CSV table of C-alpha atoms and ligand atoms in Angstrom, one decimal:
chain,number,residue,atom,x,y,z
A,1,MET,CA,1.9,-21.1,19.0
A,2,LYS,CA,2.3,-19.6,22.4
A,3,TYR,CA,1.6,-15.9,21.8
A,4,LEU,CA,-0.5,-14.1,19.2
A,5,CYS,CA,0.0,-10.4,18.5
A,6,VAL,CA,-3.1,-8.3,17.9
A,7,TYR,CA,-2.9,-4.8,16.4
A,8,CYS,CA,-6.0,-2.8,16.7
A,9,GLY,CA,-7.5,0.7,17.1
A,10,SER,CA,-6.7,2.8,20.1
A,11,ASN,CA,-10.3,4.0,19.5
A,12,ALA,CA,-13.3,1.7,19.5
A,13,GLY,CA,-14.9,2.8,16.2
A,14,ASN,CA,-18.5,3.7,15.6
A,15,ASP,CA,-20.1,0.3,15.5
A,16,PRO,CA,-20.5,-2.0,18.6
A,17,ARG,CA,-19.6,-5.0,16.4
A,18,TYR,CA,-15.9,-3.8,16.4
A,19,GLY,CA,-15.8,-4.2,20.2
A,20,GLU,CA,-17.8,-7.4,20.2
A,21,THR,CA,-15.3,-9.0,17.8
A,22,ALA,CA,-12.4,-7.8,19.9
A,23,VAL,CA,-14.0,-9.5,22.9
A,24,ALA,CA,-14.7,-12.7,20.9
A,25,LEU,CA,-11.1,-12.8,19.7
A,26,GLY,CA,-9.7,-12.2,23.2
A,27,LYS,CA,-11.8,-15.0,24.7
A,28,ARG,CA,-10.7,-17.3,21.9
A,29,ILE,CA,-7.0,-16.6,22.4
A,30,ALA,CA,-7.4,-17.5,26.1
A,31,ALA,CA,-9.5,-20.6,25.2
A,32,GLU,CA,-6.7,-21.8,22.9
A,33,GLY,CA,-4.3,-21.6,25.8
A,34,MET,CA,-2.4,-18.8,24.1
A,35,GLY,CA,-1.3,-15.4,25.4
A,36,LEU,CA,-1.8,-12.0,23.9
A,37,VAL,CA,0.9,-9.6,22.9
A,38,TYR,CA,-0.3,-6.1,22.1
A,39,GLY,CA,0.6,-2.4,22.4
A,40,GLY,CA,-0.1,-2.2,26.1
A,41,GLY,CA,-2.8,0.5,26.0
A,42,ASN,CA,-6.0,0.6,28.0
A,43,VAL,CA,-8.0,2.5,25.4
A,44,GLY,CA,-10.2,1.6,22.4
A,45,LEU,CA,-10.2,-1.9,20.9
A,46,MET,CA,-6.8,-2.4,22.5
A,47,GLY,CA,-8.2,-2.2,26.0
A,48,ILE,CA,-11.2,-4.3,25.1
A,49,VAL,CA,-9.1,-7.2,23.6
A,50,ALA,CA,-6.7,-7.2,26.5
A,51,ASP,CA,-9.5,-7.2,29.1
A,52,ALA,CA,-11.2,-10.1,27.3
A,53,VAL,CA,-8.1,-12.2,27.4
A,54,LEU,CA,-7.4,-11.4,31.1
A,55,GLU,CA,-11.1,-12.0,32.1
A,56,ALA,CA,-10.9,-15.4,30.4
A,57,GLY,CA,-7.8,-16.3,32.4
A,58,GLY,CA,-5.2,-15.7,29.7
A,59,GLU,CA,-1.8,-14.1,29.8
A,60,VAL,CA,-1.4,-10.6,28.3
A,61,ILE,CA,2.0,-8.9,27.6
A,62,GLY,CA,1.9,-5.2,26.6
A,63,VAL,CA,4.8,-3.5,24.9
A,64,ILE,CA,4.5,0.2,25.2
A,65,PRO,CA,6.9,3.1,24.4
A,66,GLU,CA,7.9,5.3,27.3
A,67,HIS,CA,6.3,8.4,25.8
A,68,LEU,CA,2.8,6.8,25.7
A,69,VAL,CA,3.1,5.7,29.4
A,70,LYS,CA,3.4,9.4,30.2
A,71,PHE,CA,0.0,10.0,28.6
A,72,GLU,CA,-1.4,7.6,31.1
A,73,VAL,CA,-2.9,5.3,28.5
A,74,ALA,CA,-1.0,2.2,29.6
A,75,HIS,CA,-3.1,-0.7,31.0
A,76,LYS,CA,-2.3,-1.2,34.6
A,77,GLY,CA,-3.6,-4.8,35.1
A,78,LEU,CA,-1.6,-6.8,32.6
A,79,THR,CA,0.3,-10.0,33.3
A,80,ARG,CA,3.4,-8.0,32.1
A,81,LEU,CA,3.9,-4.5,30.8
A,82,GLU,CA,7.2,-3.9,29.0
A,83,VAL,CA,8.2,-0.3,28.6
A,84,VAL,CA,10.5,0.3,25.7
A,85,SER,CA,12.3,3.4,24.5
A,86,SER,CA,10.8,3.9,21.0
A,87,MET,CA,8.1,2.8,18.6
A,88,HIS,CA,10.8,1.0,16.6
A,89,GLU,CA,11.9,-1.0,19.6
A,90,ARG,CA,8.3,-1.9,20.4
A,91,LYS,CA,7.7,-3.3,16.9
A,92,ALA,CA,10.8,-5.4,17.1
A,93,ARG,CA,9.9,-6.7,20.6
A,94,MET,CA,6.4,-7.6,19.6
A,95,PHE,CA,7.8,-9.4,16.5
A,96,ASP,CA,10.2,-11.4,18.8
A,97,LEU,CA,7.5,-12.4,21.2
A,98,ALA,CA,4.7,-13.5,18.9
A,99,GLN,CA,4.2,-16.4,16.5
A,100,GLY,CA,1.3,-14.9,14.6
A,101,PHE,CA,-0.2,-11.4,13.9
A,102,ILE,CA,-3.8,-10.4,13.7
A,103,ALA,CA,-5.2,-6.9,12.8
A,104,LEU,CA,-8.6,-5.9,14.0
A,105,PRO,CA,-10.1,-2.7,12.7
A,106,GLY,CA,-8.0,0.4,13.5
A,107,GLY,CA,-6.4,3.5,12.1
A,108,PHE,CA,-2.9,4.5,11.0
A,109,GLY,CA,-1.1,2.8,13.9
A,110,THR,CA,-2.8,-0.6,13.2
A,111,LEU,CA,-2.0,-0.5,9.5
A,112,ASP,CA,1.5,0.7,10.1
A,113,GLU,CA,2.2,-2.2,12.4
A,114,MET,CA,0.6,-4.8,10.3
A,115,PHE,CA,2.2,-3.6,7.1
A,116,GLU,CA,5.6,-3.6,8.7
A,117,MET,CA,5.1,-7.3,9.5
A,118,LEU,CA,4.0,-8.0,6.0
A,119,THR,CA,6.9,-6.1,4.6
A,120,TRP,CA,9.4,-8.0,6.8
A,121,ARG,CA,7.8,-11.3,5.8
A,122,GLN,CA,8.0,-10.7,2.1
A,123,LEU,CA,11.7,-9.8,2.4
A,124,GLY,CA,12.3,-13.1,4.2
A,125,LEU,CA,12.5,-11.8,7.7
A,126,GLY,CA,10.2,-14.1,9.5
A,127,ASP,CA,7.6,-16.5,8.2
A,128,ARG,CA,4.7,-16.0,10.6
A,129,PRO,CA,1.1,-15.8,9.7
A,130,CYS,CA,-0.5,-12.4,9.2
A,131,ALA,CA,-4.3,-12.0,9.2
A,132,PHE,CA,-6.9,-9.3,8.9
A,133,LEU,CA,-9.9,-10.2,11.1
A,134,ASP,CA,-12.6,-8.2,9.5
A,135,VAL,CA,-15.8,-6.8,11.0
A,136,ALA,CA,-18.7,-5.5,8.9
A,137,ASP,CA,-16.5,-5.3,5.8
A,138,PHE,CA,-14.2,-2.7,7.4
A,139,TYR,CA,-11.2,-4.1,5.5
A,140,ALA,CA,-12.9,-4.7,2.1
A,141,PRO,CA,-11.5,-1.5,0.5
A,142,LEU,CA,-8.0,-2.3,1.8
A,143,MET,CA,-8.2,-5.8,0.2
A,144,GLN,CA,-9.3,-4.1,-3.1
A,145,MET,CA,-6.2,-1.9,-2.9
A,146,ILE,CA,-4.0,-5.0,-2.2
A,147,ASP,CA,-5.6,-6.7,-5.2
A,148,ARG,CA,-4.8,-3.6,-7.3
A,149,MET,CA,-1.2,-4.0,-6.3
A,150,VAL,CA,-1.3,-7.5,-7.6
A,151,GLU,CA,-3.0,-6.5,-10.9
A,152,THR,CA,-0.4,-3.8,-11.4
A,153,ARG,CA,2.5,-6.1,-10.6
A,154,PHE,CA,3.7,-4.3,-7.5
A,155,LEU,CA,2.8,-7.3,-5.3
A,156,HIS,CA,3.5,-11.0,-6.0
A,157,PRO,CA,0.2,-12.9,-6.1
A,158,ASP,CA,1.6,-15.5,-3.6
A,159,GLN,CA,2.2,-12.7,-1.1
A,160,ARG,CA,-1.5,-11.8,-1.5
A,161,ARG,CA,-2.6,-15.4,-1.1
A,162,ASP,CA,-0.4,-15.7,2.0
A,163,LEU,CA,-2.4,-13.1,3.8
A,164,TRP,CA,-5.7,-14.2,5.5
A,165,HIS,CA,-8.7,-11.9,5.4
A,166,GLY,CA,-12.1,-12.9,6.8
A,167,ASP,CA,-14.6,-12.5,9.6
A,168,ASP,CA,-14.8,-16.0,10.9
A,169,ILE,CA,-12.7,-16.6,14.0
A,170,ASP,CA,-12.9,-20.4,13.7
A,171,ALA,CA,-11.6,-20.2,10.2
A,172,LEU,CA,-8.9,-17.9,11.3
A,173,PHE,CA,-7.6,-20.2,13.9
A,174,ALA,CA,-7.8,-23.2,11.6
A,175,TRP,CA,-5.8,-21.3,9.0
A,176,MET,CA,-3.2,-20.3,11.5
A,177,ARG,CA,-2.8,-23.8,12.8
A,178,ASP,CA,-2.1,-25.2,9.3
A,179,TYR,CA,-0.1,-22.2,8.1
A,180,ALA,CA,2.7,-22.8,5.7
A,181,PRO,CA,4.4,-19.7,4.4
A,182,ALA,CA,4.5,-18.9,0.7
A,183,LYS,CA,7.9,-19.2,-1.0
A,184,ALA,CA,7.3,-16.3,-3.4
A,185,ASP,CA,10.0,-14.0,-4.6
A,186,LYS,CA,9.5,-10.3,-3.8
A,187,TRP,CA,10.8,-9.2,-7.2
A,188,MET,CA,8.8,-10.2,-10.3
A,189,ASP,CA,10.6,-8.2,-13.1
A,190,GLU,CA,13.3,-9.8,-15.1
A,191,LYS,CA,14.2,-6.4,-16.6
A,192,ARG,CA,16.8,-4.3,-15.0
A,193,ARG,CA,16.2,-0.6,-14.4
A,194,GLN,CA,18.3,0.5,-17.3
A,195,ASP,CA,16.2,-1.7,-19.7
A,196,ILE,CA,13.0,0.0,-18.6
A,197,ARG,CA,14.3,3.6,-19.0
B,6,AMP,P1,-4.5,3.4,15.7
B,6,AMP,O1,-4.9,2.2,14.8
B,6,AMP,O2,-4.0,4.5,15.0
B,6,AMP,O3,-5.5,3.7,16.8
B,6,AMP,O4,-3.2,2.9,16.5
B,6,AMP,C1,-3.3,1.7,17.2
B,6,AMP,C2,-1.9,1.1,17.3
B,6,AMP,O5,-1.0,2.2,17.7
B,6,AMP,C3,-1.9,0.1,18.5
B,6,AMP,O6,-1.7,-1.2,18.0
B,6,AMP,C4,-0.7,0.5,19.3
B,6,AMP,O7,0.5,-0.2,19.0
B,6,AMP,C5,-0.4,2.0,18.9
B,6,AMP,N1,-1.1,2.9,19.9
B,6,AMP,C6,-1.9,3.9,19.6
B,6,AMP,N2,-2.4,4.5,20.7
B,6,AMP,C7,-1.9,3.8,21.7
B,6,AMP,C8,-2.1,3.9,23.1
B,6,AMP,N3,-2.9,4.8,23.7
B,6,AMP,N4,-1.4,3.1,23.9
B,6,AMP,C9,-0.6,2.1,23.4
B,6,AMP,N5,-0.4,2.0,22.1
B,6,AMP,C10,-1.1,2.8,21.3
């Protein structure tokens, strides 16, 4: 793996542990000899993780849509900042560049990006590892929701198993190294729609 993509809040949250974990993850990415791909911002956890990788001597590629550059929230000190024309293009570019995806705590943007990767993966578009690196149980309610999707048969249990969730960075990197994608089908129902009606 050469590049890891990190999705995370453009705010830093209300607990210093969010930022501390962003720093620890950034340092670890550089120590592994990998580069960071991220949204290119200099704000919140995004700026924190990028700075941590750069300070540890790692490479950072930011992919930012033009309209956000105008808000002057782009990071000016990256190894490379790619300016793209839309949010859609950004997601596709980040997907092309990275071999694994990690979500730190964040808001709508973080979940949107991570769920798009999970959605593409379950439809057979890419088989790269996706992990939620948790801090202070931030993602516990989301994991409950995902378990509910499995219980209610909207999500294949193998897709749930294929997603890593935890707060241990060593365990995360070990899992990523040995990652073998699930071969689960997206669709579980034998019944066709007209049978159900
Ligand atoms: P959120 O979790 O809602 O704060 O959104 C974070 C995600 O949205 C990041 O991973 C970025 O891709 C994108 N994003 C939000 N704000 C910015 C910003 N100021 N600069 C660059 N990307 C941003």
